[in-house]
Short mmCIF file of C-alpha atoms in Angstrom, two decimals:
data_model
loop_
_atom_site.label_atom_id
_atom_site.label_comp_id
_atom_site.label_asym_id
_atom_site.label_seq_id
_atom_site.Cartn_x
_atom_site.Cartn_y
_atom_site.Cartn_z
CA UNK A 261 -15.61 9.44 -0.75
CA UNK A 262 -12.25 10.28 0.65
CA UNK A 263 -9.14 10.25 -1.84
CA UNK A 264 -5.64 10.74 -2.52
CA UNK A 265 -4.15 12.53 -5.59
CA UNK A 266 -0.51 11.80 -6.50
CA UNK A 267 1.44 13.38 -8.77
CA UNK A 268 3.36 13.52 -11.59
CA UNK A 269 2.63 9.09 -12.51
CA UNK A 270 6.63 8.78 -13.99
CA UNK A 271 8.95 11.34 -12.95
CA UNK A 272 12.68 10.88 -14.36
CA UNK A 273 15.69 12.96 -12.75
CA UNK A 274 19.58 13.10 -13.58
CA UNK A 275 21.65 11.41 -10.72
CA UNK A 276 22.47 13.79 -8.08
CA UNK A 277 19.02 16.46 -8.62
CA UNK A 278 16.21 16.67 -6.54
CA UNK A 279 13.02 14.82 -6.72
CA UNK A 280 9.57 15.59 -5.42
CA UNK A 281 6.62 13.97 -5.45
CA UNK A 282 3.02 15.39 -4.46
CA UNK A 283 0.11 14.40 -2.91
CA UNK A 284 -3.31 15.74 -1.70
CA UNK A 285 -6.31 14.80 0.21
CA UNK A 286 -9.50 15.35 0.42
CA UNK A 287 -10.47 14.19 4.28
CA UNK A 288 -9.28 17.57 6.43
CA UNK A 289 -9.05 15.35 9.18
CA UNK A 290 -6.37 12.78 8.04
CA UNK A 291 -3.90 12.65 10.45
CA UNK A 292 -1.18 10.54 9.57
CA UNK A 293 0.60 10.69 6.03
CA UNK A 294 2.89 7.73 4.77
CA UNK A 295 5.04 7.33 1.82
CA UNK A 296 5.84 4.08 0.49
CA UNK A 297 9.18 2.75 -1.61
CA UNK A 298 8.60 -0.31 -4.13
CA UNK A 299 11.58 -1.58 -5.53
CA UNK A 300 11.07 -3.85 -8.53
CA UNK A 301 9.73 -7.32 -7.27
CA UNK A 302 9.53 -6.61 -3.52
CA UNK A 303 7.22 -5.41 -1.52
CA UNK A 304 6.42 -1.69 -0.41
CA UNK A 305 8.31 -0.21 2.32
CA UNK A 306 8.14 2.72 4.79
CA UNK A 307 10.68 5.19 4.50
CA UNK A 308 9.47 8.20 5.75
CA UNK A 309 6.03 9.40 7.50
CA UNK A 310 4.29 12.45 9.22
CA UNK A 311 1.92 13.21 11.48
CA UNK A 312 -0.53 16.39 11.32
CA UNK A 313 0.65 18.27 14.50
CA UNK A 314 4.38 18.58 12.33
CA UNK A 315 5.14 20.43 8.93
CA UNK A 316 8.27 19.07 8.21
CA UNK A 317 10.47 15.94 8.67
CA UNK A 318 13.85 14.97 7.63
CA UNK A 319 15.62 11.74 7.15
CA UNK A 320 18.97 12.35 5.77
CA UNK A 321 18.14 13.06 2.10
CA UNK A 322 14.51 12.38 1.91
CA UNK A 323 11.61 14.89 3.09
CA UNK A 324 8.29 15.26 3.64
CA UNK A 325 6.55 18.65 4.29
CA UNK A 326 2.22 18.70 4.92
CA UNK A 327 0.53 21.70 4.44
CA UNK A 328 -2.63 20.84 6.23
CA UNK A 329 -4.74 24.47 4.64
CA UNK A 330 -3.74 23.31 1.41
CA UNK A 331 -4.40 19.41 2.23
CA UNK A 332 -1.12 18.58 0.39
CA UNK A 333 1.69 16.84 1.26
CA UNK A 334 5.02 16.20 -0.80
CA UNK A 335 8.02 13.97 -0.69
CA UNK A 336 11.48 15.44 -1.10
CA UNK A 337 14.53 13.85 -2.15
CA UNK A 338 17.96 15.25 -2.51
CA UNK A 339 21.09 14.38 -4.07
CA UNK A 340 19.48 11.72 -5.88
CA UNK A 341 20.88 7.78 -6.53
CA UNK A 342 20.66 4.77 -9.12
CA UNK A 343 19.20 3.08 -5.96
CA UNK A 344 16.19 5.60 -5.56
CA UNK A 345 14.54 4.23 -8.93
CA UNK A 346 11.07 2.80 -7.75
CA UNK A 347 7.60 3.58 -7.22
CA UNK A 348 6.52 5.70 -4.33
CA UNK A 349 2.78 6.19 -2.82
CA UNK A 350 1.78 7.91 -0.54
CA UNK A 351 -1.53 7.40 1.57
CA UNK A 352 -3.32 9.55 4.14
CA UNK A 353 -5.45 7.96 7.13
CA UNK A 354 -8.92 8.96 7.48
CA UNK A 355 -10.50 10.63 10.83
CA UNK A 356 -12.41 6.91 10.50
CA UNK A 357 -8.87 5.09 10.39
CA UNK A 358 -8.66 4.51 6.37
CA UNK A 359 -6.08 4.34 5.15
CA UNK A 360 -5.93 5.25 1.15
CA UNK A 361 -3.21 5.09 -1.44
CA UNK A 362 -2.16 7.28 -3.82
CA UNK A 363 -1.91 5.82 -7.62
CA UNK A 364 1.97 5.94 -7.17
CA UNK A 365 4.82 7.16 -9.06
CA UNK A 366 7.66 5.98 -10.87
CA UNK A 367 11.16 7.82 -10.33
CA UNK A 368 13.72 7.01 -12.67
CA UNK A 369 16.83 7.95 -11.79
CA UNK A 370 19.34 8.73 -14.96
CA UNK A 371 22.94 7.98 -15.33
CA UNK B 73 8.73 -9.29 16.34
CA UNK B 74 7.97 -11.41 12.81
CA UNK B 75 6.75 -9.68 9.81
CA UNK B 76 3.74 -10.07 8.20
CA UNK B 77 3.83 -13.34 6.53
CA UNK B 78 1.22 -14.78 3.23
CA UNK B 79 1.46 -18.42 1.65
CA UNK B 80 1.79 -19.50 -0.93
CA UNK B 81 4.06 -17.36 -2.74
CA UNK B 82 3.22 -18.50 -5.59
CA UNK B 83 0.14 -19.94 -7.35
CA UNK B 84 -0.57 -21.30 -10.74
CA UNK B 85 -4.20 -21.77 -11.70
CA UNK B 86 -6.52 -22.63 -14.32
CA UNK B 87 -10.09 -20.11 -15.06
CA UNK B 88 -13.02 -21.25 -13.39
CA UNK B 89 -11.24 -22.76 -10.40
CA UNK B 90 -11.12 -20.59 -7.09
CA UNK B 91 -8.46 -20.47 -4.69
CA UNK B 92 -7.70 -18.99 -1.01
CA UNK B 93 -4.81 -17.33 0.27
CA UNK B 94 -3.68 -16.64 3.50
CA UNK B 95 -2.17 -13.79 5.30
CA UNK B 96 -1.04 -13.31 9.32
CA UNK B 97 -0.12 -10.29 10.20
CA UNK B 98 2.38 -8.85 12.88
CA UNK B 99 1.32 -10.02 16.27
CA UNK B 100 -0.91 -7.60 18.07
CA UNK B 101 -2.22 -6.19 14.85
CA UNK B 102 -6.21 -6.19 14.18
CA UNK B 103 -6.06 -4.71 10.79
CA UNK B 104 -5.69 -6.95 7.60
CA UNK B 105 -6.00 -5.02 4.31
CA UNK B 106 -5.65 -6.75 0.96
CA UNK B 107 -4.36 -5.87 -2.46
CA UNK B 108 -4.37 -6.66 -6.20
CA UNK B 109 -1.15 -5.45 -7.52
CA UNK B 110 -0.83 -6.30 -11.78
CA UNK B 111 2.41 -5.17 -13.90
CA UNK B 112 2.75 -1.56 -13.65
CA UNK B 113 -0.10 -0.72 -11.31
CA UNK B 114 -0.81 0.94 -7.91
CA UNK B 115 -2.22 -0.59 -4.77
CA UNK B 116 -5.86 -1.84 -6.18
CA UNK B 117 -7.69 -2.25 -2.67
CA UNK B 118 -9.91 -4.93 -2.26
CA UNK B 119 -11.39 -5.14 1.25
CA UNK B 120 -9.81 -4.25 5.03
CA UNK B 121 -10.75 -6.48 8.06
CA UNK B 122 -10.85 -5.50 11.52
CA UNK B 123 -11.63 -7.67 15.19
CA UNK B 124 -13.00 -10.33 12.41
CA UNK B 125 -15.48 -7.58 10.77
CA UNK B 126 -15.22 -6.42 6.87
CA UNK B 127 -14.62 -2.63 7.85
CA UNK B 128 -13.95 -1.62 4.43
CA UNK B 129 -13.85 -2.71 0.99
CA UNK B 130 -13.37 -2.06 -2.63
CA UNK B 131 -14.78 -2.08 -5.94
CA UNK B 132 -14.32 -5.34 -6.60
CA UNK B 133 -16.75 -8.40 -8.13
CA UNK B 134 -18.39 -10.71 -5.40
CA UNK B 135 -16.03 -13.34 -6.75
CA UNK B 136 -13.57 -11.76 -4.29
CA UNK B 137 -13.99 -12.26 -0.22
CA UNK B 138 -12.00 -12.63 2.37
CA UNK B 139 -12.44 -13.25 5.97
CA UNK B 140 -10.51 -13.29 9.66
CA UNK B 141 -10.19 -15.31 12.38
CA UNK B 142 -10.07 -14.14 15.94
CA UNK B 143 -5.92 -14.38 16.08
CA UNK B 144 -6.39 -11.96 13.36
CA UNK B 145 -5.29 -13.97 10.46
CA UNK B 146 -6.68 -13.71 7.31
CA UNK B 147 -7.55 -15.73 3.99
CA UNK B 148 -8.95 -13.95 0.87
CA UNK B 149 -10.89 -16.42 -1.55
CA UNK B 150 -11.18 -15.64 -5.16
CA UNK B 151 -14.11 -18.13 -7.06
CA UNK B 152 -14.11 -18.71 -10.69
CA UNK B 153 -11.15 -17.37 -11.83
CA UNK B 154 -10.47 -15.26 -14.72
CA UNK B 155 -7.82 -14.12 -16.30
CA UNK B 156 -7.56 -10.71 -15.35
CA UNK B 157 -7.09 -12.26 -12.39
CA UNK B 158 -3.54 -12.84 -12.04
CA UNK B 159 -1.60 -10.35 -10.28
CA UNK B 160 0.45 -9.89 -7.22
CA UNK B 161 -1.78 -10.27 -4.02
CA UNK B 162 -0.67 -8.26 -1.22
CA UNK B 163 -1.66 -8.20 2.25
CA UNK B 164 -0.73 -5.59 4.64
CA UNK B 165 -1.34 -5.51 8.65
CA UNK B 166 -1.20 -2.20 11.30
CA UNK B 167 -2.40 -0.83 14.57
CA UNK B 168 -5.10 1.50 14.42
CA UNK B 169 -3.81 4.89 13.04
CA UNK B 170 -0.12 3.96 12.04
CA UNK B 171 1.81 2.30 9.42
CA UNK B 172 0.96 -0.80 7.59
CA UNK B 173 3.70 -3.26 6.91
CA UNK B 174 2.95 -5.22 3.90
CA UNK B 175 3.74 -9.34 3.45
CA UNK B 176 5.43 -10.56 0.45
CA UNK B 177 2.77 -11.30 -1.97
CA UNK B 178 1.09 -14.14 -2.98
CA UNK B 179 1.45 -14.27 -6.86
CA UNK B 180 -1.10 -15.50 -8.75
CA UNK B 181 -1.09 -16.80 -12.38
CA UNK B 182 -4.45 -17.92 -13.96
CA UNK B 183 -4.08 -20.00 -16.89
#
């Protein structure tokens, strides 16, 4: 069946580096790629998505670039903050409309 | 527009008993998905509902159903608890081929 590899599970970063997170896919013809922020005790968020007809997209210091020939997509974030500590899936959404999570991963950011 | 909203927040139980939870999503949203969340996991999908049908589901026992009503609200029913069974129950609602927005969990304690 269809699935969605994330890695690394924990990933821990010095304030102010960079920070990436990958994923890939196994259904070529997912077509919509979220990633998801979970802050301790709350509930996942958006904060950044793409679509399969883009490579790249920006939102001030977070990323995400697909390579659809690789079916892999990664999350990008820059100058890196004590408020960026969570976990972060990702997902992909199936030609059939599934949508399926990645395991997640935990940034810590260090002081 | 109102977010997705689940009662009750919070729910203490004792094993063997059952309980239902309930879920409505974002207005104009047909897709329900549900999730077991415990300490330190991912996104543990139980079963997606869409126009009232079961579209897809997880690996989980027959003790766990769910169902939806034609203004697209949901309940998920867990029989005999055990538990294993507490955790963080999240439901999540989208249009076909976008985002999900998640509610704010229903959390479960079995005692």
């Amino acid at each position: 069946g269809e699935n969605v590899e994330q890695h690394p599970s924990t990933l821990s970063v010095q304030e102010g580096d960079s920070a990436v997170i990958k994923c890939t896919y196994s259904d070529s013809a997912s077509n919509y790629f979220p990633w998801y922020k979970q802050e301790l005790g709350k509930r996942p968020q958006l904060i950044i998505d793409i679509r399969s007809n883009v490579g790249e997209k920006k939102d001030q210091r977070i990323a995400v670039t697909l390579n659809k020939t690789a079916k892999h997509f990664s999350l990008h974030i820059t100058e890196t903050q004590p408020e960026d500590s969570a976990v972060y899936f990702c997902a992909a959404i199936t030609w059939d409309d599934k949508i399926i999570f990645g395991k997640g991963t935990r940034l810590h950011i260090l002081p | 527009k109102a977010g997705v909203t689940q009662t009750p927040r919070y729910l203490i139980k004792t094993r063997g008993q059952q309980v239902t939870l309930s879920c409505s999503p974002i207005s104009g949203h047909r897709s329900v998905s549900w999730y077991q969340q415990t300490p330190g996991q991912g996104l543990q999908f139980l079963f997606e509902y869409f126009s009232e049908t079961q579209r897809n589901k997880g690996n989980f026992p027959g003790r766990f159903s769910g169902r939806q009503f034609s203004n697209s609200r949901s309940e998920m029913n867990v029989s005999t608890l055990e538990l294993g069974d507490s955790a963080l129950y999240l439901c999540a609602s989208r249009q076909s081929y976008n985002e999900q927005f998640f509610g704010p969990g229903t959390r479960l304690t079995v005692l």
